[in-house]
Structures are given as C-alpha cells and as structure tokens.
C-alpha positions as MATLAB code, in Angstrom:
seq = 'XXXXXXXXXXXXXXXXXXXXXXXXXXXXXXXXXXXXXXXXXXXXXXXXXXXXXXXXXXXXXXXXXXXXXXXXXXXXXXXXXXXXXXXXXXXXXXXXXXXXXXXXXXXXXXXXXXXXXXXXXXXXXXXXXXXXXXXXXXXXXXXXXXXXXXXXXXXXXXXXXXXXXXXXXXXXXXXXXXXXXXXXXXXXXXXXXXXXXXXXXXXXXXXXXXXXXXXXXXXXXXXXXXXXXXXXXXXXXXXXXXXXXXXXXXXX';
ca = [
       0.000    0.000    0.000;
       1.239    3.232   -1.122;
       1.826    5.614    1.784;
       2.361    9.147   -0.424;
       1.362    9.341   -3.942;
       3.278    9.748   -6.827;
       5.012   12.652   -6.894;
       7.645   11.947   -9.876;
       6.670   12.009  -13.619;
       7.300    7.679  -14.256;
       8.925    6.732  -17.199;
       7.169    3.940  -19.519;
      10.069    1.779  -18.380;
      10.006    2.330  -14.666;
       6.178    1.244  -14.791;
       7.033   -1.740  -16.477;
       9.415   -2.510  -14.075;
       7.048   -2.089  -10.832;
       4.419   -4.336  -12.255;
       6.599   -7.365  -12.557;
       9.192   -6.165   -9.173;
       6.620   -5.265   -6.600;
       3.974   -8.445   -6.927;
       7.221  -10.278   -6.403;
       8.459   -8.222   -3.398;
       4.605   -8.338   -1.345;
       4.683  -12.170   -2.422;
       8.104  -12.360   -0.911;
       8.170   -9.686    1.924;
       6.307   -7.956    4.101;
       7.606   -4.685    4.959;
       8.007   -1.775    8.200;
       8.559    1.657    6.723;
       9.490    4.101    9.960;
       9.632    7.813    9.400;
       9.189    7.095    5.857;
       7.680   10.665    5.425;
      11.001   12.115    6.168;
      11.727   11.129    2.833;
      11.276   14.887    0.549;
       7.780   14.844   -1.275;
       9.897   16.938   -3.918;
      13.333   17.608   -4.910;
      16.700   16.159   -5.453;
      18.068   14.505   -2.805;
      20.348   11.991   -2.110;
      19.263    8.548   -0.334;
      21.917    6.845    1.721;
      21.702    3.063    3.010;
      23.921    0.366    4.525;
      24.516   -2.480    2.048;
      23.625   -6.388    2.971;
      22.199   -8.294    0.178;
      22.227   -8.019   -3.297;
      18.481   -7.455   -3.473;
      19.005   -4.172   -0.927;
      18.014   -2.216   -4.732;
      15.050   -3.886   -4.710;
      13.606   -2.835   -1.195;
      14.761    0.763   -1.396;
      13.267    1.269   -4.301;
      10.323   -0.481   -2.895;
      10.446    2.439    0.127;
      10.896    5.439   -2.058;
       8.222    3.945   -4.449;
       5.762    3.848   -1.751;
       6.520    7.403   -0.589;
       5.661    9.068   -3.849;
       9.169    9.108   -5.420;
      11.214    7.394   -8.000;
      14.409    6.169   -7.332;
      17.477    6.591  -10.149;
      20.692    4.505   -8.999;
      24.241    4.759  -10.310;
      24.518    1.651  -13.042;
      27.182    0.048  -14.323;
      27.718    1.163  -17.539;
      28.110   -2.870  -19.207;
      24.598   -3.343  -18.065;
      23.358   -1.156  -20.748;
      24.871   -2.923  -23.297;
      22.056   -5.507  -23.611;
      19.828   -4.245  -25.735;
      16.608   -5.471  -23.941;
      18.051   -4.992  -20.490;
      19.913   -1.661  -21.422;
      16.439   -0.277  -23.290;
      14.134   -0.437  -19.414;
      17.135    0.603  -17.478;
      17.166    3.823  -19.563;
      13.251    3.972  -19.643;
      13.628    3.550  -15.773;
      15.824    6.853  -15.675;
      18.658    4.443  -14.202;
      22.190    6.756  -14.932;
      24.812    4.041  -16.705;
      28.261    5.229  -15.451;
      31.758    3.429  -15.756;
      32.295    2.344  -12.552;
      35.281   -0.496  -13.505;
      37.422    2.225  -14.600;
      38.985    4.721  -13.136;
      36.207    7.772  -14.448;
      34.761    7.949  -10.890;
      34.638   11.720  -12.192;
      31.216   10.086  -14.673;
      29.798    8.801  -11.848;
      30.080   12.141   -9.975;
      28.357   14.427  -12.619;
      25.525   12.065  -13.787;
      24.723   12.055   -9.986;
      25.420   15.520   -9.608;
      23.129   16.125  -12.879;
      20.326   14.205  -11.587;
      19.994   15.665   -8.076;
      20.056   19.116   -9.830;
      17.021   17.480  -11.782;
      15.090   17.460   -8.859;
      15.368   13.634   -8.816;
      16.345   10.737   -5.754;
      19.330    9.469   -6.576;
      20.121    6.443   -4.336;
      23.516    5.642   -2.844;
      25.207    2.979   -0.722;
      28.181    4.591    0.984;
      30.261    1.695    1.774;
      30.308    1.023   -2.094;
      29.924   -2.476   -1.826;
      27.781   -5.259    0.529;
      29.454   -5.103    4.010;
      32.025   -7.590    5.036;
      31.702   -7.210    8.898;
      31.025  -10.145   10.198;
      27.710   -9.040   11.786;
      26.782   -7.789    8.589;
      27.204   -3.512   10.244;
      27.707   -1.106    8.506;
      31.271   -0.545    7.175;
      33.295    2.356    6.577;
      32.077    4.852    3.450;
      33.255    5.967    0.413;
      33.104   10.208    0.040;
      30.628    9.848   -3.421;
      27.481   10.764   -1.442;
      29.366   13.394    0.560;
      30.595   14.731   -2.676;
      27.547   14.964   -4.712;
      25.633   16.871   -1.550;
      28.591   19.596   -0.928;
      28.594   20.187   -4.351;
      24.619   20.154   -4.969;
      23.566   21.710   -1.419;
      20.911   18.689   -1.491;
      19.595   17.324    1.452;
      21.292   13.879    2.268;
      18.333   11.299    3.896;
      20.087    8.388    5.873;
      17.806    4.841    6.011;
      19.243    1.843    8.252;
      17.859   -1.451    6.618;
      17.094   -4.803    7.784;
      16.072   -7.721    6.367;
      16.989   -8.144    3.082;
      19.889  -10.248    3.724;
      17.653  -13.072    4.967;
      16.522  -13.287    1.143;
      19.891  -13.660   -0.191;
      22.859  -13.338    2.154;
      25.593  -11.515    1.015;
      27.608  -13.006   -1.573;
      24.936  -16.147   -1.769;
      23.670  -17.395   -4.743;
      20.412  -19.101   -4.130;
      17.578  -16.794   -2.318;
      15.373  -18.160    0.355;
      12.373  -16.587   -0.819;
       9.655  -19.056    1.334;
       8.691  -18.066    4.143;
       8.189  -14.605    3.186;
      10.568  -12.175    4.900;
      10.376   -8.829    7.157;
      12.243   -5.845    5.640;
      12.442   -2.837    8.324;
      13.630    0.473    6.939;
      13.578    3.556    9.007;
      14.399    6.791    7.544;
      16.259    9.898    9.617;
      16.276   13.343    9.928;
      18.712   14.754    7.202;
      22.482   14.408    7.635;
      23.841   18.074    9.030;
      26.394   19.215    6.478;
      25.645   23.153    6.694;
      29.225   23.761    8.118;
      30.937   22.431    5.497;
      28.916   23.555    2.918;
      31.225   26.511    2.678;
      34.673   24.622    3.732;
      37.074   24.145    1.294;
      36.544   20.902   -0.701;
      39.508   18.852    0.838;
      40.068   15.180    1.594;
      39.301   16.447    5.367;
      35.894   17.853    4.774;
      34.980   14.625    2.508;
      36.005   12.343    5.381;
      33.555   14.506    8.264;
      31.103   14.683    5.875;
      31.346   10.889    5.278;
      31.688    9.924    8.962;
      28.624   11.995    9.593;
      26.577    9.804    6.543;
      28.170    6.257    8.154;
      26.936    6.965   11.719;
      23.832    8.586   10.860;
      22.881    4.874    8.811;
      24.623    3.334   11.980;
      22.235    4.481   14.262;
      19.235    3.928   12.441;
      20.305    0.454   11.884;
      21.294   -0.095   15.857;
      17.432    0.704   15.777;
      16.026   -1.558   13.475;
      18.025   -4.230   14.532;
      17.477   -3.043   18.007;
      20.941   -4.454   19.403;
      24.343   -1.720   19.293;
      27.464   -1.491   16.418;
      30.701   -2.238   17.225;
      32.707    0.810   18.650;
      35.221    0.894   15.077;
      33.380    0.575   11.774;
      35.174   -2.730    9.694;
      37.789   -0.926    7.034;
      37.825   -2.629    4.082;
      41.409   -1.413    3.188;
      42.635   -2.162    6.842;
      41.566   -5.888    6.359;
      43.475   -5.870    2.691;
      40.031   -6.139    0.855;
      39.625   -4.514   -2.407;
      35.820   -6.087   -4.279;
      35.952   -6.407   -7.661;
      34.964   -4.799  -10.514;
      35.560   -1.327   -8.547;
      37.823    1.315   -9.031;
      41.355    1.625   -7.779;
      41.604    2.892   -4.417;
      43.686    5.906   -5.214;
      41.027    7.199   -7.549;
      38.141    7.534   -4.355;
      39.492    9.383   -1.623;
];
C-alpha cells in the first residue's frame, strides 16, 4: 500500500518494471517503513543506506516507491549494453556510469546532474555489501558526501534490515519461502551546513562521510534493536579490495 502518492513524472520503463518487481516483493516480503515521510515529497536529494544483500536495490526502491518518489541509482555502464536490459534501465531513468574504470569523475556528474534534476538518486556509501562479520555497517566511500557539498541537497540516511535473509551476502540461491520482514527507518537529514562553505579537501569529505556512516549506523542499531561495534570494519585495513571497482587511489 502506497503511503504518499506519486510525486515523480514515471517513465514507460520504470512502470514496467514495478508491475513485474513489486507483486514479487509483497509475495516475498512484508515490509516496516518508519519515518518514511522524512523522505522529501519533492526535490533532489540523495538517499543513503547500509549495504547487505544483493536485493538491498530492490527494497529501497520499494520504500521510495511507496513514498511518492522514484528512485534513479548509479549503473554500471556494461549493463546497458544488452539491448533489452539496457532499453528499461534507460526507460527507468537508471544513470549508466563506468564504474570499472577509473572515471569515478562520470559517476560524480551524472549524480550531480540528476539531483540538480530534482530527482532521488540512491547511494550505498560503503560502495559495496558489508564484510563485517555481523553484517554492520562498514566504513564509506566520500561519493554521497561529494555529490551533496557540491549540490547543497539534502542527504536522507535509512538503516535497513532484512533483506539479507533473502539472499545473504555473496549467496547465490535466495530463500524466498517463508516470506521475509524488511524494516527500513528513515532519519532526519544528515547536518552538512558547516561544510557547505569549507574548502573541498580530503578532510571535509572524510567529516562529511563519517557523519553519513553513523547517521545509517544508528538507524540500523534501531532496526536491529541491538548496538554497532565501537570501530566501523575498514575494508582497506583488512586488505580487501571487491571487484569490478575502481582503484583505491582514484576515491578518496
């Protein structure tokens, strides 16, 4: 049940896509939106969630859908290059960017490009699904930081639950029976004013990503209603680099 109505214009392929993705997620799911209207009825703005399960695209878009707003998400650009699939992700509005390479700058200004838009662009900080062991959140990457100090947009933190228990990270069978309980609560937006107007250093980008990473942290400490470990898991401190991403001297 739709808790705001459409706000958006929908694309012909976005439509599409909800009638065959969101029988499948009530058949699948059943869902706890908290603070949902905290979510903008209008205007860009950046979305920022903790990463568990491949499916985590699924059930945010399933969140902002109900709340009356589309959801556009950074791509990989090889994606597009099926014809069929590469045709609805573009009627969708999805922004194809080459993420394998080192043009993180692409990335950056089709984001930047679509918040000015007045459109949700959704992001998942850490860059990749966690690797802390109790699935927390991990450390962030400064892309949503960026694309706020440069747009002025409000950034909207959601800690997520749930999704993981259809297909755990890195799995590759779901459990789709018996159906499972996503919880998604939405915050207050992140306070960046201060550094708004700060010189765009590596300093500011790393506050202004700490701020992002506990803001989700919190909100997932509630939805999981148990507490984060004291130090965020570092990817780079462990001597983990995922694949298919850019080098690490290319995101600051």
């Amino acid at each position: 049940m739709k808790v705001r109505t459409m706000q958006d214009k929908r694309r012909p392929g976005f439509a599409f896509a909800v009638t065959i993705v969101k029988p499948v997620l009530l058949a699948t799911t059943t869902h706890e939106w908290i603070d949902g209207e905290k979510l903008p009825a209008t205007g860009g703005c950046v979305v920022v969630l903790n990463h568990v399960s491949h499916v985590d695209p699924l059930t945010a878009a399933h969140l902002v859908y109900d709340h009356g707003r589309v959801p556009h998400y950074l791509a990989k650009s090889s994606l597009f290059h099926n014809k069929v699939l590469g045709f609805l992700m573009r009627a969708a509005g999805q922004i194809p960017v080459e993420r394998a390479s080192s043009n993180a700058v692409g990335a950056f200004t089709a984001a930047v490009e679509a918040v000015r838009a007045g459109k949700v662009v959704v992001v998942y900080p850490e860059g990749t699904i966690t690797r802390d062991p109790d699935l927390w959140p991990m450390t962030g990457k400064s892309g949503a930081a960026r694309i706020a100090l440069e747009t002025g947009c409000p950034v909207i933190p959601v800690g997520q639950w749930g999704a993981h228990e259809i297909l755990y990270p890195y799995a590759s069978k779901p459990d789709l029976f018996p159906r499972k309980l996503i919880r998604m609560k939405v915050g207050d937006p992140v306070d960046l004013d201060d550094l708004v107007q700060r010189p765009r250093d590596h300093s500011v980008f790393a506050e202004a990503t700490d701020r992002i990473m506990a803001a989700i942290t919190g909100l997932v400490e509630d939805v999981r209603g148990a507490t984060a470990p004291a130090e965020r898991f570092d990817m780079r401190k462990a001597g983990i680099r995922p694949t298919g991403t850019p080098d690490p001297k290319d995101e600051q």
